[in-house]
Amino acid sequence: MSAREARGLDEDEELALPALRAAGVEAEVVNWDDPAVRWASYDRVVLRSTWDYPQRLGEFRRWLDAVAEVTDLRNPVPMVRWSLDKHYLAELDAAGVPVTPTVFAEPGSGEEPVFPDGEFVVKPAIGAGSRDAAGYGPAEHDVARAHVRRLHEGGASVLIQPLLKSVEVDGEWPLVFFAGQYSHAAGKRVALPRAGVIDELFAEETNAPYVADDEQIAVARRVIDIVTSRFGVPLYARVDLVRDDDGKACVLEVELVEPSLFLPQAPPEAVARLVAASTATG
């Protein structure tokens, strides 16, 4: 399932759709907001590139509930709702999972946002594709406050995170799981605007194959275990990691809604894992 603006932009489709059809699955891509689609006619509906949902959040949430009533929606609604809002980082932190240091600035609190020393990032707690995210430096606090204020005026909670030194050098590492099992990783670099915001569907990325180390897999595995204990096994999941200033792996985001799965950067067997997870019963 996709969004009108995302058509032709999901690089995973070129590999996943032929593999599903070769496995005997009748698979088609439809827009989540298409009123002509009869969702009950599908045995399973899999969220993929619904990348416009942050701008239509209420509509998207209602749609999730409606579709889940008539067919098998994956990932399931409780899991998706949890993953929509990055307040989950506080929950993971409380559970002992290493996460990127995060401060939440809530709308209506009446408190001025507190920015870390050095460079930092401001972004909405509910967002996709780095849209409405921007980086700032110590001399740009006034512009950053205006960014927070604009997001608050739209009703959004805001995340403030230090820009870790490793990100500029190494980028970030998405680790992908299918049916709860680790599949593969990629290296990812995102071009965040400086003291500005992205108006496109998603930020420009540079992606490459990557072999995750044992520490990274263990941190991501802890996240998947927490998700599974609360909501069941996800059909697909992506845990985005960075390294903190001590060189340790920590969680930047958990993607259970519509993540790119980096199939073009993955070994060939990753597509078979996706097909197996997508067609599994139960």
Short mmCIF file of C-alpha atoms in Angstrom, two decimals:
data_model
loop_
_atom_site.label_atom_id
_atom_site.label_comp_id
_atom_site.label_asym_id
_atom_site.label_seq_id
_atom_site.Cartn_x
_atom_site.Cartn_y
_atom_site.Cartn_z
CA MET A 1 0.00 0.00 0.00
CA SER A 2 1.28 3.44 -0.93
CA ALA A 3 0.37 7.11 -1.17
CA ARG A 4 -0.31 9.06 -4.31
CA GLU A 5 2.78 11.26 -3.86
CA ALA A 6 4.99 8.22 -3.20
CA ARG A 7 4.16 6.33 -6.39
CA GLY A 8 7.35 5.35 -8.20
CA LEU A 9 9.59 6.39 -5.31
CA ASP A 10 9.63 3.16 -3.28
CA GLU A 11 12.78 1.32 -4.41
CA ASP A 12 11.74 -1.84 -2.55
CA GLU A 13 8.79 -2.42 -4.90
CA GLU A 14 10.97 -3.36 -7.88
CA LEU A 15 12.31 -6.36 -5.98
CA ALA A 16 9.41 -7.26 -3.68
CA LEU A 17 6.49 -7.31 -6.13
CA PRO A 18 8.01 -9.75 -8.69
CA ALA A 19 9.14 -12.04 -5.86
CA LEU A 20 5.67 -12.08 -4.31
CA ARG A 21 4.05 -12.83 -7.66
CA ALA A 22 6.60 -15.58 -8.36
CA ALA A 23 5.54 -17.13 -5.05
CA GLY A 24 1.95 -17.24 -6.26
CA VAL A 25 0.74 -14.14 -4.43
CA GLU A 26 -1.64 -11.75 -6.17
CA ALA A 27 -0.06 -8.49 -5.05
CA GLU A 28 -0.95 -4.98 -6.11
CA VAL A 29 -0.08 -1.49 -4.95
CA VAL A 30 -3.00 0.81 -4.10
CA ASN A 31 -3.24 4.20 -2.42
CA TRP A 32 -4.35 4.08 1.19
CA ASP A 33 -6.82 6.95 0.70
CA ASP A 34 -8.42 5.66 -2.52
CA PRO A 35 -12.20 5.54 -1.82
CA ALA A 36 -12.71 3.01 -4.60
CA VAL A 37 -10.61 0.31 -2.92
CA ARG A 38 -12.59 -2.52 -1.30
CA TRP A 39 -10.28 -3.46 1.55
CA ALA A 40 -12.33 -6.48 2.55
CA SER A 41 -11.50 -8.08 -0.81
CA TYR A 42 -7.86 -8.50 0.25
CA ASP A 43 -6.64 -11.33 2.49
CA ARG A 44 -3.88 -9.08 3.83
CA VAL A 45 -3.06 -5.38 3.58
CA VAL A 46 0.58 -4.42 4.18
CA LEU A 47 1.53 -0.84 4.87
CA ARG A 48 4.43 0.24 2.70
CA SER A 49 4.97 3.79 1.38
CA THR A 50 2.14 5.70 3.10
CA TRP A 51 4.58 8.56 3.55
CA ASP A 52 2.05 11.38 3.66
CA TYR A 53 0.36 10.29 6.91
CA PRO A 54 1.97 12.90 9.23
CA GLN A 55 0.14 15.67 7.38
CA ARG A 56 -3.16 13.72 7.55
CA LEU A 57 -2.79 12.03 10.90
CA GLY A 58 -6.41 11.99 12.05
CA GLU A 59 -7.60 10.65 8.71
CA PHE A 60 -4.85 8.04 8.67
CA ARG A 61 -5.66 6.80 12.17
CA ARG A 62 -9.34 6.45 11.31
CA TRP A 63 -8.40 4.60 8.14
CA LEU A 64 -6.20 2.17 10.09
CA ASP A 65 -9.08 1.26 12.38
CA ALA A 66 -11.54 0.87 9.51
CA VAL A 67 -9.26 -1.40 7.46
CA ALA A 68 -8.34 -3.55 10.46
CA GLU A 69 -12.02 -4.30 10.97
CA VAL A 70 -12.38 -5.95 7.55
CA THR A 71 -9.01 -7.55 6.78
CA ASP A 72 -5.59 -8.52 8.17
CA LEU A 73 -3.62 -5.27 8.43
CA ARG A 74 0.13 -5.52 8.95
CA ASN A 75 1.65 -4.29 10.98
CA PRO A 76 -1.36 -4.37 13.35
CA VAL A 77 -2.97 -1.16 14.53
CA PRO A 78 -1.73 -1.10 18.18
CA MET A 79 1.85 -1.61 17.00
CA VAL A 80 1.51 1.05 14.31
CA ARG A 81 -0.02 3.58 16.72
CA TRP A 82 2.87 3.05 19.16
CA SER A 83 5.44 3.54 16.40
CA LEU A 84 3.79 6.68 15.00
CA ASP A 85 4.84 8.79 17.99
CA LYS A 86 8.50 8.98 18.96
CA HIS A 87 7.62 9.32 22.61
CA TYR A 88 8.39 5.59 22.48
CA LEU A 89 12.04 6.66 22.88
CA ALA A 90 11.30 7.56 26.50
CA GLU A 91 9.74 4.14 27.02
CA LEU A 92 12.75 2.38 25.52
CA ASP A 93 15.09 4.51 27.63
CA ALA A 94 13.16 3.55 30.77
CA ALA A 95 13.52 -0.11 29.77
CA GLY A 96 17.30 0.25 29.62
CA VAL A 97 17.68 0.39 25.84
CA PRO A 98 20.36 2.90 24.79
CA VAL A 99 18.68 5.72 22.87
CA THR A 100 19.79 9.03 21.42
CA PRO A 101 19.48 11.68 24.16
CA THR A 102 16.06 13.25 23.61
CA VAL A 103 14.14 16.12 25.17
CA PHE A 104 10.45 16.55 24.38
CA ALA A 105 8.98 20.06 24.09
CA GLU A 106 5.22 19.80 24.44
CA PRO A 107 2.69 22.26 22.97
CA GLY A 108 0.85 24.32 25.54
CA SER A 109 3.42 23.69 28.28
CA GLY A 110 4.35 27.37 28.49
CA GLU A 111 8.01 26.38 28.83
CA GLU A 112 10.80 27.60 26.58
CA PRO A 113 12.59 24.78 24.71
CA VAL A 114 15.97 23.79 26.13
CA PHE A 115 18.65 23.16 23.53
CA PRO A 116 21.81 21.12 24.10
CA ASP A 117 25.29 22.58 23.78
CA GLY A 118 26.74 22.41 20.31
CA GLU A 119 24.77 21.32 17.27
CA PHE A 120 21.32 19.79 17.59
CA VAL A 121 18.24 18.65 15.68
CA VAL A 122 14.62 19.76 16.01
CA LYS A 123 11.86 17.54 14.60
CA PRO A 124 8.22 16.63 15.25
CA ALA A 125 7.44 13.62 17.44
CA ILE A 126 5.19 12.32 14.67
CA GLY A 127 6.84 12.54 11.29
CA ALA A 128 8.27 10.61 8.35
CA GLY A 129 11.06 11.11 5.85
CA SER A 130 12.77 13.80 8.01
CA ARG A 131 10.08 16.26 6.92
CA ASP A 132 9.90 19.31 9.24
CA ALA A 133 13.28 18.35 10.74
CA ALA A 134 16.28 20.67 10.74
CA GLY A 135 19.72 21.04 12.26
CA TYR A 136 20.94 24.05 14.24
CA GLY A 137 24.09 25.38 15.87
CA PRO A 138 24.82 27.35 19.04
CA ALA A 139 24.29 30.68 17.26
CA GLU A 140 20.89 29.66 15.84
CA HIS A 141 18.76 29.27 18.97
CA ASP A 142 16.36 32.03 17.94
CA VAL A 143 15.66 30.32 14.62
CA ALA A 144 15.31 26.97 16.39
CA ARG A 145 12.80 28.47 18.85
CA ALA A 146 10.78 29.75 15.91
CA HIS A 147 10.82 26.23 14.44
CA VAL A 148 9.57 24.75 17.73
CA ARG A 149 6.91 27.45 17.98
CA ARG A 150 5.67 26.74 14.45
CA LEU A 151 5.38 23.02 15.18
CA HIS A 152 3.59 23.75 18.46
CA GLU A 153 1.12 26.01 16.69
CA GLY A 154 0.23 23.01 14.54
CA GLY A 155 -0.34 20.93 17.68
CA ALA A 156 2.84 18.86 17.35
CA SER A 157 5.07 17.63 20.15
CA VAL A 158 8.72 18.32 19.38
CA LEU A 159 11.92 16.31 19.80
CA ILE A 160 15.21 18.04 20.50
CA GLN A 161 18.30 15.87 20.12
CA PRO A 162 22.03 16.61 20.03
CA LEU A 163 23.62 16.08 16.65
CA LEU A 164 25.98 13.28 17.62
CA LYS A 165 29.52 13.64 16.28
CA SER A 166 29.42 10.21 14.66
CA VAL A 167 26.45 11.09 12.45
CA GLU A 168 28.45 13.53 10.35
CA VAL A 169 31.20 10.93 9.87
CA ASP A 170 29.32 7.63 9.72
CA GLY A 171 25.65 8.49 9.18
CA GLU A 172 23.13 6.06 10.62
CA TRP A 173 22.43 2.36 10.26
CA PRO A 174 18.95 0.94 9.64
CA LEU A 175 18.69 -2.70 10.79
CA VAL A 176 15.80 -4.60 9.19
CA PHE A 177 13.85 -7.50 10.73
CA PHE A 178 11.30 -9.79 9.08
CA ALA A 179 8.94 -11.87 11.24
CA GLY A 180 10.95 -10.82 14.26
CA GLN A 181 14.27 -12.11 12.89
CA TYR A 182 17.24 -9.97 11.89
CA SER A 183 17.65 -9.83 8.11
CA HIS A 184 20.12 -7.15 7.03
CA ALA A 185 21.38 -3.61 7.49
CA ALA A 186 22.26 -0.57 5.41
CA GLY A 187 24.27 2.60 5.78
CA LYS A 188 22.21 5.77 5.45
CA ARG A 189 23.05 9.45 5.23
CA VAL A 190 20.29 12.05 5.35
CA ALA A 191 20.74 15.59 4.06
CA LEU A 192 18.99 17.61 6.79
CA PRO A 193 18.59 21.31 6.02
CA ARG A 194 20.45 23.80 8.17
CA ALA A 195 18.08 26.18 9.97
CA GLY A 196 15.33 25.34 7.49
CA VAL A 197 12.84 22.57 6.80
CA ILE A 198 12.10 20.03 4.09
CA ASP A 199 8.97 20.66 2.07
CA GLU A 200 9.28 17.50 -0.04
CA LEU A 201 7.85 14.08 0.86
CA PHE A 202 11.19 13.00 2.33
CA ALA A 203 14.77 14.22 2.71
CA GLU A 204 17.43 13.26 0.21
CA GLU A 205 19.29 10.11 1.27
CA THR A 206 22.48 8.33 0.26
CA ASN A 207 22.31 4.62 1.02
CA ALA A 208 24.83 1.77 0.84
CA PRO A 209 25.15 -1.88 1.89
CA TYR A 210 26.39 -2.38 5.43
CA VAL A 211 27.27 -5.35 7.66
CA ALA A 212 26.04 -4.71 11.21
CA ASP A 213 28.25 -5.76 14.09
CA ASP A 214 27.19 -7.88 17.06
CA GLU A 215 26.65 -4.88 19.32
CA GLN A 216 24.33 -3.18 16.83
CA ILE A 217 22.30 -6.34 16.27
CA ALA A 218 22.00 -6.88 20.04
CA VAL A 219 20.68 -3.33 20.63
CA ALA A 220 18.17 -3.63 17.79
CA ARG A 221 17.17 -7.09 19.03
CA ARG A 222 16.28 -5.62 22.45
CA VAL A 223 13.90 -3.21 20.73
CA ILE A 224 12.23 -5.98 18.74
CA ASP A 225 11.85 -8.06 21.90
CA ILE A 226 10.07 -5.16 23.64
CA VAL A 227 7.78 -4.61 20.65
CA THR A 228 7.00 -8.32 20.43
CA SER A 229 6.22 -8.61 24.14
CA ARG A 230 3.71 -5.76 23.86
CA PHE A 231 2.13 -6.24 20.45
CA GLY A 232 3.21 -9.56 18.96
CA VAL A 233 5.74 -10.29 16.24
CA PRO A 234 6.02 -7.54 13.59
CA LEU A 235 5.87 -8.63 9.96
CA TYR A 236 8.60 -6.09 9.29
CA ALA A 237 10.52 -3.74 11.53
CA ARG A 238 13.41 -1.34 11.15
CA VAL A 239 15.56 -0.06 14.00
CA ASP A 240 17.72 2.93 13.06
CA LEU A 241 20.94 3.16 15.05
CA VAL A 242 23.69 5.74 15.46
CA ARG A 243 26.76 5.83 17.70
CA ASP A 244 26.81 8.08 20.74
CA ASP A 245 29.80 10.21 21.64
CA ASP A 246 31.30 7.25 23.54
CA GLY A 247 31.12 5.11 20.41
CA LYS A 248 28.24 2.94 21.63
CA ALA A 249 25.26 1.97 19.46
CA CYS A 250 22.02 3.72 20.38
CA VAL A 251 18.52 3.89 18.91
CA LEU A 252 17.56 6.88 16.80
CA GLU A 253 14.14 5.65 15.59
CA VAL A 254 11.96 2.54 15.43
CA GLU A 255 10.09 2.15 12.15
CA LEU A 256 7.02 -0.12 12.27
CA VAL A 257 4.66 1.85 10.01
CA GLU A 258 6.02 2.40 6.51
CA PRO A 259 9.79 1.96 6.54
CA SER A 260 11.97 1.67 3.52
CA LEU A 261 13.46 -1.82 3.82
CA PHE A 262 16.65 -1.14 1.83
CA LEU A 263 16.18 -4.21 -0.35
CA PRO A 264 18.44 -2.82 -3.12
CA GLN A 265 21.27 -2.64 -0.56
CA ALA A 266 20.52 -6.06 0.97
CA PRO A 267 21.76 -9.55 0.06
CA PRO A 268 19.44 -11.43 -2.33
CA GLU A 269 18.03 -13.68 0.40
CA ALA A 270 16.44 -10.64 2.11
CA VAL A 271 13.71 -10.55 -0.53
CA ALA A 272 12.89 -14.20 0.16
CA ARG A 273 12.65 -13.39 3.87
CA LEU A 274 10.20 -10.58 3.13
CA VAL A 275 8.07 -12.87 0.97
CA ALA A 276 8.03 -15.54 3.69
CA ALA A 277 7.01 -13.03 6.35
CA SER A 278 4.36 -11.45 4.12
CA THR A 279 2.72 -14.76 3.31
CA ALA A 280 2.95 -16.42 6.73
CA THR A 281 -0.33 -17.25 8.43
CA GLY A 282 -1.12 -16.41 12.03
#
